[in-house]
Short mmCIF file of C-alpha atoms in Angstrom, two decimals:
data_model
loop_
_atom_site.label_atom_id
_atom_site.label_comp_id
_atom_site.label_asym_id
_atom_site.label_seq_id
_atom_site.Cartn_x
_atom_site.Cartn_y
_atom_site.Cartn_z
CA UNK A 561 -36.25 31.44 -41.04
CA UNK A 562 -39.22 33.52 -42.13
CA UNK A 563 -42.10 31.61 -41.11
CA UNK A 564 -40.59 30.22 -37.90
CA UNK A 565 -42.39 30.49 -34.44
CA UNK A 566 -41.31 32.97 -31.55
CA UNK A 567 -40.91 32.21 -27.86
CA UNK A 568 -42.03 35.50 -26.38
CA UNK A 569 -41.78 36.84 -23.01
CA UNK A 570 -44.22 39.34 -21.50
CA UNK A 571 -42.55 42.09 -20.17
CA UNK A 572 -45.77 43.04 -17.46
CA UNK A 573 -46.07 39.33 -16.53
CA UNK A 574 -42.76 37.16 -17.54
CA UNK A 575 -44.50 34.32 -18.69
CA UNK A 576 -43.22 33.48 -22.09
CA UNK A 577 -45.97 32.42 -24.94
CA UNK A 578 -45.39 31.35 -28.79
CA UNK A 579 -46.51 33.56 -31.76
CA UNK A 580 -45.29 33.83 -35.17
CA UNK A 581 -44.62 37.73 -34.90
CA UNK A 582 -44.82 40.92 -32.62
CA UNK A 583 -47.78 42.83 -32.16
CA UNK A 584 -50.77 40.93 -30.24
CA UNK A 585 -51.69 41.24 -26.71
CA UNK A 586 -50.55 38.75 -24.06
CA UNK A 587 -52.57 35.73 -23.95
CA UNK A 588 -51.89 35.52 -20.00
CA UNK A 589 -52.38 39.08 -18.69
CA UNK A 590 -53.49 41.21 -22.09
CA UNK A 591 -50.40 43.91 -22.14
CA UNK A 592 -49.72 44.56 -25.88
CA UNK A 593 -46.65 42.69 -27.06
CA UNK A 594 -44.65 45.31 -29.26
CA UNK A 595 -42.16 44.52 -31.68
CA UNK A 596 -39.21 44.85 -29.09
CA UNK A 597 -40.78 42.43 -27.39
CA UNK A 598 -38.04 39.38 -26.06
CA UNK A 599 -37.89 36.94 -27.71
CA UNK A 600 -36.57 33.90 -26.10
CA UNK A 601 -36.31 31.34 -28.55
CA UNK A 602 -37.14 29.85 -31.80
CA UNK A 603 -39.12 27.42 -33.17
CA UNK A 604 -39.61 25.67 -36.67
CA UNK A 605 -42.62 23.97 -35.88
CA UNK A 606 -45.65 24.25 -33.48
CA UNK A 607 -44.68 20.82 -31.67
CA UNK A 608 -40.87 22.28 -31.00
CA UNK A 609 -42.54 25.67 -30.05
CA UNK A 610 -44.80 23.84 -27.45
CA UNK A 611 -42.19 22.16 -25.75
CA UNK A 612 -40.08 25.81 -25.91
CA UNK A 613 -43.11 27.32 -24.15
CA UNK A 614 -43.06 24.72 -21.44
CA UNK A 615 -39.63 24.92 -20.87
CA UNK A 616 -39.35 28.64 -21.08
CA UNK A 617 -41.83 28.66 -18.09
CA UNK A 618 -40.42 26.45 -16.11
CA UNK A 619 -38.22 27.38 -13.13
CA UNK A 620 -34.32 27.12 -13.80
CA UNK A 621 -33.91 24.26 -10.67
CA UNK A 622 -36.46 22.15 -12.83
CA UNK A 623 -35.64 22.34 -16.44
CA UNK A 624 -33.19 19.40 -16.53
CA UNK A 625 -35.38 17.06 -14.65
CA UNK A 626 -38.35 17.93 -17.01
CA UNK A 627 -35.96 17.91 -20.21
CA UNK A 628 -35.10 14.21 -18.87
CA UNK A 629 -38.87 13.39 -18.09
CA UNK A 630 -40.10 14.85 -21.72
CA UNK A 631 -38.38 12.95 -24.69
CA UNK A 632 -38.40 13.87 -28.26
CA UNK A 633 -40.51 10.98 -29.24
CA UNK A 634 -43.66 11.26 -26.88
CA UNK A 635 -45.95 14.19 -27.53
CA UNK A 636 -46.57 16.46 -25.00
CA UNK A 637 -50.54 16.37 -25.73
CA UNK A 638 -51.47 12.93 -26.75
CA UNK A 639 -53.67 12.64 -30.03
CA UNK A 640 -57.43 12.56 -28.75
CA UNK A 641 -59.94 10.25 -31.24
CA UNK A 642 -60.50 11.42 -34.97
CA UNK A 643 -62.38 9.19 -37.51
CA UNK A 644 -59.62 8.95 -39.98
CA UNK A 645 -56.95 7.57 -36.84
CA UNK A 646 -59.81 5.03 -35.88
CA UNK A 647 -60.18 3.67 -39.08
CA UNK A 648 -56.13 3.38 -39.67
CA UNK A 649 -55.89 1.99 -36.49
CA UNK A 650 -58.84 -0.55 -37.31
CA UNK A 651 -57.29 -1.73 -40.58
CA UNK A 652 -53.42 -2.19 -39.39
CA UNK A 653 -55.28 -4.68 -36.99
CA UNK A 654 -56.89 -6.93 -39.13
CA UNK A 655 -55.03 -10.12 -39.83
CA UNK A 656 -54.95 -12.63 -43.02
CA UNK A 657 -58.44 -13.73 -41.90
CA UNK A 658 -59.99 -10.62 -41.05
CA UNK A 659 -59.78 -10.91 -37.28
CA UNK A 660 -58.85 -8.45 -34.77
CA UNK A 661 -57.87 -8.99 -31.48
CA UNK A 662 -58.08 -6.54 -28.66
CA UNK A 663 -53.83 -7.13 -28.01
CA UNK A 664 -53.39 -5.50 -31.31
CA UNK A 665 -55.67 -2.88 -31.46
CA UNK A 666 -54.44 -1.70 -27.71
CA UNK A 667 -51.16 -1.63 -29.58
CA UNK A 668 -51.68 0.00 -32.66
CA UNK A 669 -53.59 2.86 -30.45
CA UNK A 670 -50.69 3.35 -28.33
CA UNK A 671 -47.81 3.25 -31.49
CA UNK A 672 -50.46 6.09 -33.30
CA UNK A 673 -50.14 7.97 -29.60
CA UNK A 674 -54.55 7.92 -29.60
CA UNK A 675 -55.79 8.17 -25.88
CA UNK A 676 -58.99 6.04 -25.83
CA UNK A 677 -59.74 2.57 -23.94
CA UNK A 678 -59.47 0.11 -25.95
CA UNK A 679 -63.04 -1.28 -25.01
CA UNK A 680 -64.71 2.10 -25.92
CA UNK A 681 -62.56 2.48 -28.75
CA UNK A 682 -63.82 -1.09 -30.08
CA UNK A 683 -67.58 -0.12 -28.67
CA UNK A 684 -67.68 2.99 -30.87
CA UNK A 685 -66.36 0.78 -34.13
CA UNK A 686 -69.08 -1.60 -33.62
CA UNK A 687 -71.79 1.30 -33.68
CA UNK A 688 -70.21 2.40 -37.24
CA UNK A 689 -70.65 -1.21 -38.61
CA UNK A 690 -67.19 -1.49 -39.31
CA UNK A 691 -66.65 -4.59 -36.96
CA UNK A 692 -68.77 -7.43 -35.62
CA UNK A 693 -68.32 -8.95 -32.36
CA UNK A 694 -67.27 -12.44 -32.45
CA UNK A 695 -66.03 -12.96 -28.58
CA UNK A 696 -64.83 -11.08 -26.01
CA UNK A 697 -61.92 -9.38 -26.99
CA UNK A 698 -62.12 -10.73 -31.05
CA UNK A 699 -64.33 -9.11 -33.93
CA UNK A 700 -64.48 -9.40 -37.38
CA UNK A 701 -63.79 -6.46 -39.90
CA UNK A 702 -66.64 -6.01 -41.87
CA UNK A 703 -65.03 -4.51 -45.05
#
């Protein structure tokens, strides 16, 4: 487990951060974190070390309620708007005839986990040409 992620906790401060190794200063208070720092937990990933963090932080009355609240399938930070998600998200709309409906697109945002409205998510595809208004709601992919 070489290249796995460290839940650290600041010995001048006690708030626990993630890092892949020793050596840095605290991002919360500054003290340097030396290599007998403790470490709290591990992580293979930087989503499984984010919700580590969280937890690590959070008081010992609350943990099960949040572990309850926070499931394994929704993000902790949702996915803000990138060109490349837009344009997925545009083309698993489009039906036979090249229609999209406003329905679909709020759902295919949602299943991709992209926070924008729907509206202003459409609005912004229009300026890029991509679609053309046909009614409120409906557009036509412009391939």
């Amino acid at each position: 487990m070489a290249d796995s992620w460290l839940v650290l906790k600041c010995s001048a401060c006690n708030i626990c951060h993630g890092r892949k190794s020793t050596g840095h200063s605290c991002p919360h208070c500054g003290q340097r974190i030396s290599d007998n720092a403790q470490v709290v937990d591990k992580a293979v990933d930087s989503t499984e070390l984010r919700m580590k963090v969280v937890l690590a932080n959070t008081p010992d009355n609350l943990k099960d309620l949040l572990k309850s609240k926070l499931s394994k399938d929704s993000p902790l930070v949702g996915k803000e708007y990138s060109s490349a998600a837009g344009l997925k998200v545009v083309k698993d709309s489009v039906n036979k005839k090249g229609i999209i409906h406003i329905d679909i697109v709020a759902e295919k945002l949602a299943k991709n986990g992209v926070e924008i409205e729907v509206e202003q998510f459409m609005e912004h595809i229009e300026t890029q040409g991509l679609v053309i208004r046909i009614e409120s709601g409906i557009w036509q992919f412009l391939e």
